[in-house]
Coordinates of C-alpha atoms in Angstrom, one line a residue:
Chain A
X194 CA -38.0 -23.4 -21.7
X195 CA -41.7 -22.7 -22.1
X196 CA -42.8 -25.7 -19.5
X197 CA -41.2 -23.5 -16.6
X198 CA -43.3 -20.8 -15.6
X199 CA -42.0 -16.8 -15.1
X200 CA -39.8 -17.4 -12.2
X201 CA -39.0 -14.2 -11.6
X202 CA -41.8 -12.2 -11.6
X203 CA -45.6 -12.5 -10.8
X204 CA -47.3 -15.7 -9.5
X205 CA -44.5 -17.5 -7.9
X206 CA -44.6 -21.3 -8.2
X207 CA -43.4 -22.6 -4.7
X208 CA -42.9 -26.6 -5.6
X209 CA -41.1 -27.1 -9.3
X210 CA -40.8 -30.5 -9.6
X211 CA -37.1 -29.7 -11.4
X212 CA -33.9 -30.3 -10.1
X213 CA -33.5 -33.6 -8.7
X214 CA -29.8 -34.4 -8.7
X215 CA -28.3 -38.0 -8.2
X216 CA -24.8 -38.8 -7.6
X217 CA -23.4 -41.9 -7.8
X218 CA -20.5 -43.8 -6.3
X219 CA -18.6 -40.4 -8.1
X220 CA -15.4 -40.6 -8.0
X221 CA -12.9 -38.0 -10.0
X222 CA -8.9 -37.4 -10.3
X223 CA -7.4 -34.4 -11.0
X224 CA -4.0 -33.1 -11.6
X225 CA -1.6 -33.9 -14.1
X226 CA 0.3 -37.4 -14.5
X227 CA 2.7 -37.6 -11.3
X228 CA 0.4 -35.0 -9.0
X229 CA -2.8 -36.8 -10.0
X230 CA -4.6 -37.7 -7.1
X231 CA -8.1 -38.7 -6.2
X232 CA -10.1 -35.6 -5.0
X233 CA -13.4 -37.8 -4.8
X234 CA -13.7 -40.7 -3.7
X235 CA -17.2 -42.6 -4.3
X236 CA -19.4 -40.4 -3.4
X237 CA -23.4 -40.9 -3.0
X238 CA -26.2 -38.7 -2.8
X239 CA -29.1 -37.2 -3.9
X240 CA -31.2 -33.7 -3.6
X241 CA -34.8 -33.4 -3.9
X242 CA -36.1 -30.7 -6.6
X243 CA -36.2 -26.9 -4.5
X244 CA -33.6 -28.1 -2.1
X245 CA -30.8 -25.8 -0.7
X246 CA -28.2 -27.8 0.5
X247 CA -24.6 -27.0 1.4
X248 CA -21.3 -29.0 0.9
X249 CA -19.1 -27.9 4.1
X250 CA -15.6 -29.7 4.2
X251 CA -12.0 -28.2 4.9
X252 CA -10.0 -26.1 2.9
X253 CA -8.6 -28.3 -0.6
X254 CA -10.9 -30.9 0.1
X255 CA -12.7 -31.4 -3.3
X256 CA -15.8 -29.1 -3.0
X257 CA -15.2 -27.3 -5.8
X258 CA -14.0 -30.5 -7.7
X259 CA -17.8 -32.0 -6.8
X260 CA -19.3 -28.5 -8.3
X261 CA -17.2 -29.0 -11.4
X262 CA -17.8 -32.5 -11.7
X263 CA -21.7 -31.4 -11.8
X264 CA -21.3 -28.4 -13.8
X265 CA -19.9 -31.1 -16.3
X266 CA -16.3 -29.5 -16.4
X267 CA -14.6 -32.3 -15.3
X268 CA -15.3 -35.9 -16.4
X269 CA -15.9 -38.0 -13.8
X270 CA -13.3 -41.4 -13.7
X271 CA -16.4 -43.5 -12.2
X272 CA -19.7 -43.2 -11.2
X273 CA -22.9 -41.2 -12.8
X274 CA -24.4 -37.9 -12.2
X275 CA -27.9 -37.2 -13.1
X276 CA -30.3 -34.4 -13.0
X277 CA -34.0 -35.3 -13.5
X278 CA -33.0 -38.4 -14.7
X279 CA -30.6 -37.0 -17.1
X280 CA -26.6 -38.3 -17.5
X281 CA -24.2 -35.5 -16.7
X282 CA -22.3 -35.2 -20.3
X283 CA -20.8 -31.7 -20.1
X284 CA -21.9 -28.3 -19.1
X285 CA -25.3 -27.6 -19.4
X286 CA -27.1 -24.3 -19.2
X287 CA -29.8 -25.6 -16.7
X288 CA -27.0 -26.1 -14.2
X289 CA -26.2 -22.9 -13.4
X290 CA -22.7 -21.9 -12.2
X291 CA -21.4 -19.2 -9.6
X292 CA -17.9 -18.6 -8.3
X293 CA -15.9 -16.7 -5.6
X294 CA -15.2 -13.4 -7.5
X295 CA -14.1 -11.9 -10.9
X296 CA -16.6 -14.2 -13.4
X297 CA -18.0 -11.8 -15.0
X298 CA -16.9 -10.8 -18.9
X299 CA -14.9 -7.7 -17.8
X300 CA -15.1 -6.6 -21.6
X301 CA -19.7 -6.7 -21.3
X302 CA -21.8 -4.0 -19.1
X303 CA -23.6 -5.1 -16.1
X304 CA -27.1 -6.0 -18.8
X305 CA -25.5 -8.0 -21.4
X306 CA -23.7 -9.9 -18.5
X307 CA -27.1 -10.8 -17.3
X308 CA -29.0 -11.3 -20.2
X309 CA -26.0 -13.2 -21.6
X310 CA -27.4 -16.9 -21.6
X311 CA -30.2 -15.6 -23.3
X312 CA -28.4 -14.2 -26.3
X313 CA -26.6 -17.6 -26.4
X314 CA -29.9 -19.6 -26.3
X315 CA -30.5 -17.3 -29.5
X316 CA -33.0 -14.8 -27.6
X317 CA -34.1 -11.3 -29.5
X318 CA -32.6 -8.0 -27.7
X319 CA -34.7 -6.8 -26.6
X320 CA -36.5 -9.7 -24.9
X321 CA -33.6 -10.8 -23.2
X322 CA -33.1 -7.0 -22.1
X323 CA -36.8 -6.9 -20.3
X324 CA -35.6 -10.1 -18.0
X325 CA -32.2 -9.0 -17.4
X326 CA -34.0 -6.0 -15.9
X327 CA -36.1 -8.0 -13.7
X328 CA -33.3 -9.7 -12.8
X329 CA -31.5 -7.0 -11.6
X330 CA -34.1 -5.4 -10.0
X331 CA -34.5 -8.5 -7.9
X332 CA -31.1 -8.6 -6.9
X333 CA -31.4 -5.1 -5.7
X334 CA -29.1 -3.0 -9.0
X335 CA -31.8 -1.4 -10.6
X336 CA -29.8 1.6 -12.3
X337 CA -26.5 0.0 -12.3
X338 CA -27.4 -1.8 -16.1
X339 CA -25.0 0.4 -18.0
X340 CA -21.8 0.1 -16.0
X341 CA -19.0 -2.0 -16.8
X342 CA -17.8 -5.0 -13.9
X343 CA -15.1 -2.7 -12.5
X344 CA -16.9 -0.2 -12.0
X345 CA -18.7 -1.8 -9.2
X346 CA -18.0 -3.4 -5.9
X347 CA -17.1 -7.1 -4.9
X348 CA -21.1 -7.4 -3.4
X349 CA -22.5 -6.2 -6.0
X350 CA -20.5 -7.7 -8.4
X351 CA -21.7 -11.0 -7.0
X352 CA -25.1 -9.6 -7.1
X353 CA -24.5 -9.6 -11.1
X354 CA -22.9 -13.1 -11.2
X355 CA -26.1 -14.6 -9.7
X356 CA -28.6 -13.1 -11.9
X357 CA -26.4 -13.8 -14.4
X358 CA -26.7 -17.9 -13.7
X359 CA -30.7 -16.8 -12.7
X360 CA -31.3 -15.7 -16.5
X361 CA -31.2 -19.4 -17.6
X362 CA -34.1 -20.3 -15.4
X363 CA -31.2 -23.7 -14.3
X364 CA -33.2 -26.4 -12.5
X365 CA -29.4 -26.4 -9.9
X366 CA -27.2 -23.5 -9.3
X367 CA -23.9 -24.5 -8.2
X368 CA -22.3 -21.6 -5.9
X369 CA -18.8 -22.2 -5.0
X370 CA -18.0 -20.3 -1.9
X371 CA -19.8 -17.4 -3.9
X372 CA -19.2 -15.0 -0.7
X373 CA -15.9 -15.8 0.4
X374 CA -14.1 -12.9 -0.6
X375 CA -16.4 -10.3 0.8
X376 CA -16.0 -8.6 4.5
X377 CA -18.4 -9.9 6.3
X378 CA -21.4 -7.7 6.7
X379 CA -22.0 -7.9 2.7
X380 CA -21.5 -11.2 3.0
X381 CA -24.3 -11.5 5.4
X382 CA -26.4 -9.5 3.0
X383 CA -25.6 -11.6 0.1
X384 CA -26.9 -14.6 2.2
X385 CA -30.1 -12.8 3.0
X386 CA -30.6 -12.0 -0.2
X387 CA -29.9 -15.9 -1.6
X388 CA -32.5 -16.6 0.3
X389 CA -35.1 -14.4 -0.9
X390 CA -34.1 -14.9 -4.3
X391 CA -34.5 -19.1 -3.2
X392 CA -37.9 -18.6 -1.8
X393 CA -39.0 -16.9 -4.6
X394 CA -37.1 -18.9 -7.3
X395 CA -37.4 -22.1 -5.7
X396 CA -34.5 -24.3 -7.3
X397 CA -32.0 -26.8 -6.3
X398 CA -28.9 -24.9 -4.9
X399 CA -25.9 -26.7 -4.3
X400 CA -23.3 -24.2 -2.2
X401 CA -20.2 -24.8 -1.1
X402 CA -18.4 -23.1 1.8
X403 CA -16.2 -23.7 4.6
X404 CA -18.1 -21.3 6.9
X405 CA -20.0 -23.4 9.1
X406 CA -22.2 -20.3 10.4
X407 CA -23.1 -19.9 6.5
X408 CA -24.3 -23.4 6.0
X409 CA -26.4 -23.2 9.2
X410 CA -28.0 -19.8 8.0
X411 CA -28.6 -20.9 4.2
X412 CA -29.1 -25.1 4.1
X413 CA -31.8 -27.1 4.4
X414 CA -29.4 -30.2 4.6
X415 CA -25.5 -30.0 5.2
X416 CA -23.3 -32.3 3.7
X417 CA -19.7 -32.4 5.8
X418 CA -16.6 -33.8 3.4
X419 CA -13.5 -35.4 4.7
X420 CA -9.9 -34.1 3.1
X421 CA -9.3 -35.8 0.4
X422 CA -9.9 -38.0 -0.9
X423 CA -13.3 -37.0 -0.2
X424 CA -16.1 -38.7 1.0
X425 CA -19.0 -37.8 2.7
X426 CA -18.5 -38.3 6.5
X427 CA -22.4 -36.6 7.5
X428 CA -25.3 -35.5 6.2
X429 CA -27.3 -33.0 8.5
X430 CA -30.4 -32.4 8.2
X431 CA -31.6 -28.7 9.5
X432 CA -34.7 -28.5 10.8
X433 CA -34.7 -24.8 11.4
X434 CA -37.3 -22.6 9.5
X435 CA -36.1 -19.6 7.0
X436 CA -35.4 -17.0 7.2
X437 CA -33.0 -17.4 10.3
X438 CA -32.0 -14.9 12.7
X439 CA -30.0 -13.6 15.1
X440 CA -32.1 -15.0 18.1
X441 CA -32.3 -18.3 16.5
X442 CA -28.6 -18.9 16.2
X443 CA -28.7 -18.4 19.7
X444 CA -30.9 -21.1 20.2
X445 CA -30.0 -24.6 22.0
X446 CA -31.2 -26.9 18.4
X447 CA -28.9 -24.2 16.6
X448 CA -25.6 -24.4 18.8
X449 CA -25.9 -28.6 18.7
X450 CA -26.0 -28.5 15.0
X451 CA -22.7 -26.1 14.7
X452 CA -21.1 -28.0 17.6
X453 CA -21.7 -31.2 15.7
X454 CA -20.4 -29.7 12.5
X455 CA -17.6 -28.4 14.4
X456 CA -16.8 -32.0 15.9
X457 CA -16.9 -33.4 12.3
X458 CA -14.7 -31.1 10.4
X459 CA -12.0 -30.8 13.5
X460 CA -11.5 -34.4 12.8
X461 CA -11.5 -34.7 9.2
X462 CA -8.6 -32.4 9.1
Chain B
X991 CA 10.9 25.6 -8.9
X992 CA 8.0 23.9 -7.9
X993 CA 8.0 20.1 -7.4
X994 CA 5.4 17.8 -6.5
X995 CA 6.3 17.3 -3.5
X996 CA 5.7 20.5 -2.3
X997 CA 2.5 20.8 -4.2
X998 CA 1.7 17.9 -1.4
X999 CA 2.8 19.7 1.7
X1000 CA -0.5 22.0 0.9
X1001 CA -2.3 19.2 1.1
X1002 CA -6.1 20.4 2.6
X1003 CA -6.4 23.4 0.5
X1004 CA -7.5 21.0 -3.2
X1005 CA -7.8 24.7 -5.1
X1006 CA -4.1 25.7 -3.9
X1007 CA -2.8 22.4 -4.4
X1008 CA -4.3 22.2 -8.0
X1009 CA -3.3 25.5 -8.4
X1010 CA 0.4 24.5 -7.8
X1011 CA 0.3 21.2 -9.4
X1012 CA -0.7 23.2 -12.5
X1013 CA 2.3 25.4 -12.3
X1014 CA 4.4 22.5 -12.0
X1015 CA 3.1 20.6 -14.8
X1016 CA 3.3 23.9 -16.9
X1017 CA 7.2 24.7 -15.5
X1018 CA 7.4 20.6 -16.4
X1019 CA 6.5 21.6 -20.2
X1020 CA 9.0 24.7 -20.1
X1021 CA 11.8 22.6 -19.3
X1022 CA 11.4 20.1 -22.0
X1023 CA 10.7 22.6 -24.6
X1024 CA 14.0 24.1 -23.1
X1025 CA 15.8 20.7 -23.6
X1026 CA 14.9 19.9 -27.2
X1027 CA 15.6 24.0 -28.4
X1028 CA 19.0 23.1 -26.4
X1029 CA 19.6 20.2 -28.5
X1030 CA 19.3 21.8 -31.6
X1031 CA 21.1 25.0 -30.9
X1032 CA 24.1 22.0 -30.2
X1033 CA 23.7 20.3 -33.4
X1034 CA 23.6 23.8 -35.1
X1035 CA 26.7 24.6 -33.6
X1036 CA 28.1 21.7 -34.5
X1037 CA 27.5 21.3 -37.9
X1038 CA 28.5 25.5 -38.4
X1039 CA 31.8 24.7 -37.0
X1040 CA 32.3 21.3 -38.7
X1041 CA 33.2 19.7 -35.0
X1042 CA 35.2 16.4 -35.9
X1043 CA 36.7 13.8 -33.0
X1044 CA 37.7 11.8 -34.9
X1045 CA 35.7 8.5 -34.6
X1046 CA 32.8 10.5 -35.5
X1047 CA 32.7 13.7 -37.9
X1048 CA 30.1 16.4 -38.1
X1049 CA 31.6 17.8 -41.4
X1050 CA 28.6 16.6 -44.2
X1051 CA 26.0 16.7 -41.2
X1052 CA 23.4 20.1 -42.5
X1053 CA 22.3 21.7 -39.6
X1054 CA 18.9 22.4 -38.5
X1055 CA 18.5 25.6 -40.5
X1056 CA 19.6 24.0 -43.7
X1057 CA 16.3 21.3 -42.8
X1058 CA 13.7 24.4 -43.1
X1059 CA 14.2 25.2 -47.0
X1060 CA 14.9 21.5 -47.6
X1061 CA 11.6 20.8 -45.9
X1062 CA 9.9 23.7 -47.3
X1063 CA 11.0 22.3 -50.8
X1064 CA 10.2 18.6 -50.4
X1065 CA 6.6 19.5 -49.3
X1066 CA 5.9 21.0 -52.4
X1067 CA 7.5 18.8 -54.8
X1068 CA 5.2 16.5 -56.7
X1069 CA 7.2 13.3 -55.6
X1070 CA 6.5 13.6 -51.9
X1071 CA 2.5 12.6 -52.5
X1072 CA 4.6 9.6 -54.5
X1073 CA 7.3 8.1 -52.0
X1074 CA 4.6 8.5 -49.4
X1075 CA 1.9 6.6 -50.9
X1076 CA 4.2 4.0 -52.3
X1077 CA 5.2 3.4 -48.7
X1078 CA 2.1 3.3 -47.3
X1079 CA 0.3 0.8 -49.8
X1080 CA 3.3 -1.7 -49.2
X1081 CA 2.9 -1.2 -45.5
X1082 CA -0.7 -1.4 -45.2
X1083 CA -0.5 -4.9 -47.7
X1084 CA 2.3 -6.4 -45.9
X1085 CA 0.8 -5.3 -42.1
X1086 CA -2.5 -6.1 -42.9
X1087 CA -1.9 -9.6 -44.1
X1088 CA 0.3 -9.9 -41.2
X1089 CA -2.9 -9.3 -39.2
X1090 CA -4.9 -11.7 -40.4
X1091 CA -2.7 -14.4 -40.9
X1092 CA -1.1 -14.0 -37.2
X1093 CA -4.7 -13.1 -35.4
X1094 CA -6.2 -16.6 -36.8
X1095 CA -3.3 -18.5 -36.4
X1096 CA -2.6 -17.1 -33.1
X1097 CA -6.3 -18.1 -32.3
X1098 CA -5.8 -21.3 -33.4
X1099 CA -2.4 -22.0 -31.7
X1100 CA -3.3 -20.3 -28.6
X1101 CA -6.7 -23.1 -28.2
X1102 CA -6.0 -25.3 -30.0
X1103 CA -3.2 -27.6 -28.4
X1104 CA -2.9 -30.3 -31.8
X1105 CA -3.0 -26.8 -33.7
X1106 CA -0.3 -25.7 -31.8
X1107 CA 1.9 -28.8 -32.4
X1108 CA 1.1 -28.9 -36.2
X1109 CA 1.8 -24.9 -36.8
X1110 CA 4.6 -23.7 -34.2
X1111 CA 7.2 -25.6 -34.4
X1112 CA 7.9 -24.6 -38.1
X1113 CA 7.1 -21.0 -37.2
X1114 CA 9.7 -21.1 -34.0
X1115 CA 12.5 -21.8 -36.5
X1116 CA 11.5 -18.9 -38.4
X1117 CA 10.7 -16.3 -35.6
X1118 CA 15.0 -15.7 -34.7
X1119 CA 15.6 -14.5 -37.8
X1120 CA 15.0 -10.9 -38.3
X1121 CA 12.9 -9.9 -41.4
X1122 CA 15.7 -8.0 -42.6
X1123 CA 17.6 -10.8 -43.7
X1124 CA 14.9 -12.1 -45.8
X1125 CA 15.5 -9.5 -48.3
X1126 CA 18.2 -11.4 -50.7
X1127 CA 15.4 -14.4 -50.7
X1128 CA 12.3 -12.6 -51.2
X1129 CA 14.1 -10.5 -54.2
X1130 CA 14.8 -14.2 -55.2
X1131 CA 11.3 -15.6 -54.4
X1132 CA 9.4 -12.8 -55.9
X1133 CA 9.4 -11.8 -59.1
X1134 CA 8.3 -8.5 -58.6
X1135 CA 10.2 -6.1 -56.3
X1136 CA 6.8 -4.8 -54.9
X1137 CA 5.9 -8.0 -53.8
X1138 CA 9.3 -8.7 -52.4
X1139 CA 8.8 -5.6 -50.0
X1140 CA 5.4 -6.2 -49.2
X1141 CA 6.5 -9.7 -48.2
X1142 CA 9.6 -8.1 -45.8
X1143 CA 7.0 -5.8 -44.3
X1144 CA 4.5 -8.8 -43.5
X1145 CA 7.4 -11.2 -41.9
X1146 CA 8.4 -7.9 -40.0
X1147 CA 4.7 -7.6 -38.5
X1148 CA 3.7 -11.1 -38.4
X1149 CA 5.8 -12.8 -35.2
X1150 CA 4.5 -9.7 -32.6
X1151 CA 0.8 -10.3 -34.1
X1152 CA 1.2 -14.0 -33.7
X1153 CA 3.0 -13.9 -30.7
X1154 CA 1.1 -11.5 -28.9
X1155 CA -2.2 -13.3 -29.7
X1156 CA -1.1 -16.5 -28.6
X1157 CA -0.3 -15.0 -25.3
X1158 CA -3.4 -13.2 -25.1
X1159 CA -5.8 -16.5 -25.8
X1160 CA -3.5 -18.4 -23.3
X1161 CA -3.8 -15.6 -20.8
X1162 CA -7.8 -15.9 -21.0
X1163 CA -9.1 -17.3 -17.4
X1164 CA -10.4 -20.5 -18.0
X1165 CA -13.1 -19.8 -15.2
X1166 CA -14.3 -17.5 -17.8
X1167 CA -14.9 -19.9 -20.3
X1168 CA -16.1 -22.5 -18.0
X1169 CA -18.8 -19.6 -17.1
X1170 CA -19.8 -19.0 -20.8
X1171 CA -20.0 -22.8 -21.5
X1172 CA -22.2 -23.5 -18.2
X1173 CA -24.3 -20.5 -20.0
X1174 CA -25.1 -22.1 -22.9
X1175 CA -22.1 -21.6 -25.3
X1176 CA -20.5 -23.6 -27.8
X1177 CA -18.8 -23.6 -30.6
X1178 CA -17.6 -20.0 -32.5
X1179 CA -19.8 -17.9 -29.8
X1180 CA -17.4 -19.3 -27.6
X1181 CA -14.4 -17.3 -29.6
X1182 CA -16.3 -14.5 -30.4
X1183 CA -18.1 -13.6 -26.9
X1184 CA -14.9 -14.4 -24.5
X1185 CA -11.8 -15.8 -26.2
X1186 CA -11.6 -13.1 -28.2
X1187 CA -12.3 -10.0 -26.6
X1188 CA -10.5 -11.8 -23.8
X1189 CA -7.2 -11.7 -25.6
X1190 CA -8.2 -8.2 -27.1
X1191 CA -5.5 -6.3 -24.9
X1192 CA -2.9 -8.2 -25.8
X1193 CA -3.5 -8.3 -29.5
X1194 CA -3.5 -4.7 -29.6
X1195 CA -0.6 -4.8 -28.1
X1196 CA 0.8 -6.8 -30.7
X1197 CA -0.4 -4.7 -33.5
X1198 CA 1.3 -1.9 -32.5
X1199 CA 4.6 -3.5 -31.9
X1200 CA 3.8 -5.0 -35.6
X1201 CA 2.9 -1.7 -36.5
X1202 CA 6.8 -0.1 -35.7
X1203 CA 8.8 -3.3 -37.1
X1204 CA 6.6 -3.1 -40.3
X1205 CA 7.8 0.7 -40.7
X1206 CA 11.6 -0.9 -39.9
X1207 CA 11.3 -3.8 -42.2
X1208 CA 9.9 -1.4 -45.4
X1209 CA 12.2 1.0 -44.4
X1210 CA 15.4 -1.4 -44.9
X1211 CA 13.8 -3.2 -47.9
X1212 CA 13.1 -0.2 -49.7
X1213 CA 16.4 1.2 -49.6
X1214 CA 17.6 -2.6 -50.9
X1215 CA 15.3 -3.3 -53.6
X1216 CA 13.2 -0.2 -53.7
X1217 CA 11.3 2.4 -56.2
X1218 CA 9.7 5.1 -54.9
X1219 CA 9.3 5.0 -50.9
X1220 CA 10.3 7.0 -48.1
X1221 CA 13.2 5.0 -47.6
X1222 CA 13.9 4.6 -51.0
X1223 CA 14.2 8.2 -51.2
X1224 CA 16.6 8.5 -48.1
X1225 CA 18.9 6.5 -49.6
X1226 CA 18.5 8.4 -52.4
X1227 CA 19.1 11.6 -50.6
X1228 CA 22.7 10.2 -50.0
X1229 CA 23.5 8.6 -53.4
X1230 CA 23.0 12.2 -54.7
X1231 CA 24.6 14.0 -52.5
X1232 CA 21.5 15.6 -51.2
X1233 CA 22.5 15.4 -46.9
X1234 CA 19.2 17.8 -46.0
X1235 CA 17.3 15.5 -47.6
X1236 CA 18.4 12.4 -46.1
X1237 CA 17.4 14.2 -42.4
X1238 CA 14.1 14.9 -43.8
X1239 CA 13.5 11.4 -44.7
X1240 CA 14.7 10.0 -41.5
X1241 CA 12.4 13.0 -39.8
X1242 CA 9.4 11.3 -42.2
X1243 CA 9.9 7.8 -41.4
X1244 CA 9.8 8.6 -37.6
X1245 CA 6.7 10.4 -37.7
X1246 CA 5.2 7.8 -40.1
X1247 CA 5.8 5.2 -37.6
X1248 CA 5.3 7.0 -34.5
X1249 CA 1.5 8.2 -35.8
X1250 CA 0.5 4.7 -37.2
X1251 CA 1.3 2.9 -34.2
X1252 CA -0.3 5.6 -31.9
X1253 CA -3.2 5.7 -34.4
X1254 CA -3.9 1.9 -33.6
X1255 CA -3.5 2.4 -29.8
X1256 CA -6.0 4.6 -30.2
X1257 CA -8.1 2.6 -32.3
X1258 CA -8.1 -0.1 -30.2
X1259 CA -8.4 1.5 -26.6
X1260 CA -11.8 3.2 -28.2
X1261 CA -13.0 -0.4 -29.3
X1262 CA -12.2 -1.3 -25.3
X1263 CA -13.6 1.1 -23.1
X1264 CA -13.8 -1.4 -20.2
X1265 CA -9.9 -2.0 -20.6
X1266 CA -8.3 1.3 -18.7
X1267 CA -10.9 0.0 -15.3
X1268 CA -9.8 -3.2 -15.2
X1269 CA -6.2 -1.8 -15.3
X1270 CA -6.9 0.6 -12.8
X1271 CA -8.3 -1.6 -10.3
X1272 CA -5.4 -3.8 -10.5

């Protein structure tokens, strides 16, 4: 990984030219023999390298299968995936992978959870040590590397479990409603601090949620699913500048972009 | 006497409530002491007097004051360091085998799913029938009566290993593994990093069980077939008319069992330290 430059620390480089993801006509069936069903149906689409773009849809719609399906967990029945150029084969440590809650090995301390993908890409100790600690210092746990996963809360567990996927410098993190199961003034934390980790990091982040007010605050581009089988019924573009606050969700473009998304997943239900 | 619950009415004042939870535990501790000094003061009775019902007789029963000498006299008799060690080499052969023939084949069967079609089906037939009764066969099979023993001991240890291991690799959430492989890992990392110390609980768990039926399984085949041995010498104990001695055995075997199975408790909960949090937080 010597092309990429330090990500993490010192001169940041704002426009990587990894991470361009292409779907195509993707369709994927999960479930076993009689409850097998189609949870995607053809879907198209593409994101540009640095973008951060959100996959809103209603609850058991087939997010998660779409961030699986890029991942490279599930197989896809038809159509391709590619990143830079790349066919989707399997899991891949450049496509990084974050989920709700309780991801991390319970069994590893807060470091070697982070500096995990390291040790697996065959990393020394104590190299992979040094950018675990940057890591955590950038997601705010300085002093927390010795402690085991239960030992700390649901934010900052989450705060582990993204520098965690961060460590392998992936050209797409795939967050699958990463903040769903925490109250929601950590959760608004977490999102401020995906962002500054974004601006600084500048990859391709795929999230999913089904919190309309977290797509508008995070995505550059919002992609609305239809229950299943999904397809893509819109794709928003958000012209608002980051970071966003509180007056600007107050503001007219703001409250036409949530109505809009609140039209479209009403009546996809 | 001082229960818990009042120790909670105080509630507010943490010294006097310590304080009294303290006495509690302690008048806790007095009453089980009590209960067990009780016991034998009963047995003592009934042994003295010879108390017969009927279905069950007291009459060649020593009591507890005839164990002390026979205790006394066992520990310093040259065959003790004998029967033990005999006992504990054919445990430790037959267990550890057990172990690592039922951890890798529990690995196997638990991730494996052409594995587990090729290896458990044979091994389900097996699993109802208690070790015990494979004493006439493995006096048949093995030619040597050590080997027989040691192989009772291993069937007695190896379905809990393999059992519990299977359980423990299926029990592994596959959001875990679908983690480590979007990481980067493949192949044996994959078993060593999460699989694993993933299923880690739960083959302690089955070591210990193993662990106790081992101790059963020697205990039964040594009596049979055996020379030397704890058990061998329990049985012994009666043959010659020798009752304290057959108590002190029995006292041996528990203890034996009770400290090798607490011993890998231990073992393992100090190779875990993460374990006891995750329990608590659930």
């Amino acid at each position: 990984m010597n092309e990429l430059p330090n990500l993490v620390s010192g001169s940041v480089e704002t426009e990587s030219s990894f991470g361009q993801v292409e779907v195509k006509a993707l369709s994927v069936e999960v479930g076993e023999a009689a409850e097998r069903f189609t949870a995607l149906d053809r879907l198209n689409f593409a994101l540009s390298p640095g973008e951060f773009v959100c996959v809103l849809g209603p609850s058991g719609c087939g997010k998660s299968t779409l961030l699986g399906a890029i991942a490279g967990h599930l197989i896809p029945n038809e159509g391709q995936i590619f990143v830079d150029g790349e066919l989707v084969l399997g899991p891949h440590r450049n496509r990084g992978l974050v989920f709700q809650q309780h991801t991390l090995f319970p069994w590893k301390r807060v470091i070697d959870n982070v500096a995990f993908g390291l040790k697996m890409s065959g990393t020394g100790r104590a190299e992979r040590y040094r950018e675990a600690r940057e890591l955590l210092d950038l997601v705010g746990l300085h002093g927390f590397e010795q402690r085991f996963p239960a030992q700390l809360s649901g934010g900052m567990q989450q705060r582990v479990e993204i520098a965690r996927a961060l460590i392998n410098r992936p050209r797409v993190l795939l967050m699958d409603e990463p903040f769903g199961a925490l109250d929601a003034q950590t959760r608004r934390m977490m999102q401020d601090l995906v962002l500054k980790i974004w601006m600084r990091v500048r990859t391709t982040v795929l999230f999913v949620t089904h919190d309309i007010d977290e797509a508008l605050c995070l995505a550059d581009r919002i992609l609305v699913l239809s229950h299943r089988p999904a397809t893509i019924v819109a794709d928003i573009t958000v012209p608002l500048a980051k970071p966003r606050d509180e007056d600007m969700t107050m503001s007219p473009e703001f409250i036409e972009i949530k109505r809009h998304c609140m039209t479209l997943l009403r009546n996809s239900t | 006497m001082a229960t818990p619950f009042a120790a909670n009415q105080s509630a507010g004042r943490p010294s006097v409530v310590q304080r009294r939870a303290h006495g509690a535990l302690r008048h806790r501790w007095i009453w089980r002491g009590m209960s067990v000094l009780v016991s034998l003061l009963l047995w003592q009775l009934a042994s003295t007097y010879k108390v017969s019902i009927g279905l069950v007789t007291m009459e060649n029963v020593p009591a507890p004051s005839e164990l002390v000498p026979a205790f006394w006299q066992i520990l310093h008799s040259p065959k003790l360091p004998t029967h033990l060690l005999a006992s504990i080499t054919r445990v430790l052969t037959g267990f550890s085998l057990a172990a690592v023939v039922g951890m890798s084949a529990g690995l196997a069967i638990g991730r494996y799913r052409a594995v587990e079609d090729m290896l458990l089906p044979p091994l389900e037939v097996l699993r109802p029938i208690p070790a015990v009764a494979w004493i006439p066969l493995a006096i048949l099979m093995f030619p040597s009566s050590e080997a027989s023993m040691m192989f009772i001991t291993f069937m007695g240890a190896l379905f809990p290993i393999l059992l519990n291991t299977i359980h423990g690799v299926e029990g592994v959430d596959p959001r875990l593994i679908a983690t480590a492989r979007s990481l980067g890992t493949r192949g044996l990392s994959l078993f060593t990093e999460v699989i694993i110390p993933g299923a880690a609980p739960a083959i302690v768990t089955g070591l210990s069980i193993g662990m106790g039926t081992a101790w059963f399984c020697l205990i039964s085949a040594e009596m049979i077939a055996g020379q030397y041995g704890i058990g061998y010498f329990t049985w012994q104990s009666y043959t010659l008319q020798n009752y304290s001695d057959i108590i002190v055995g029995m006292l041996l075997i528990g203890a034996l069992g009770m400290l090798s199975s607490v011993l890998i408790k231990r073992v393992g909960l100090s190779l875990m330290p993460w374990y006891r949090l995750t329990e608590a937080r659930r």
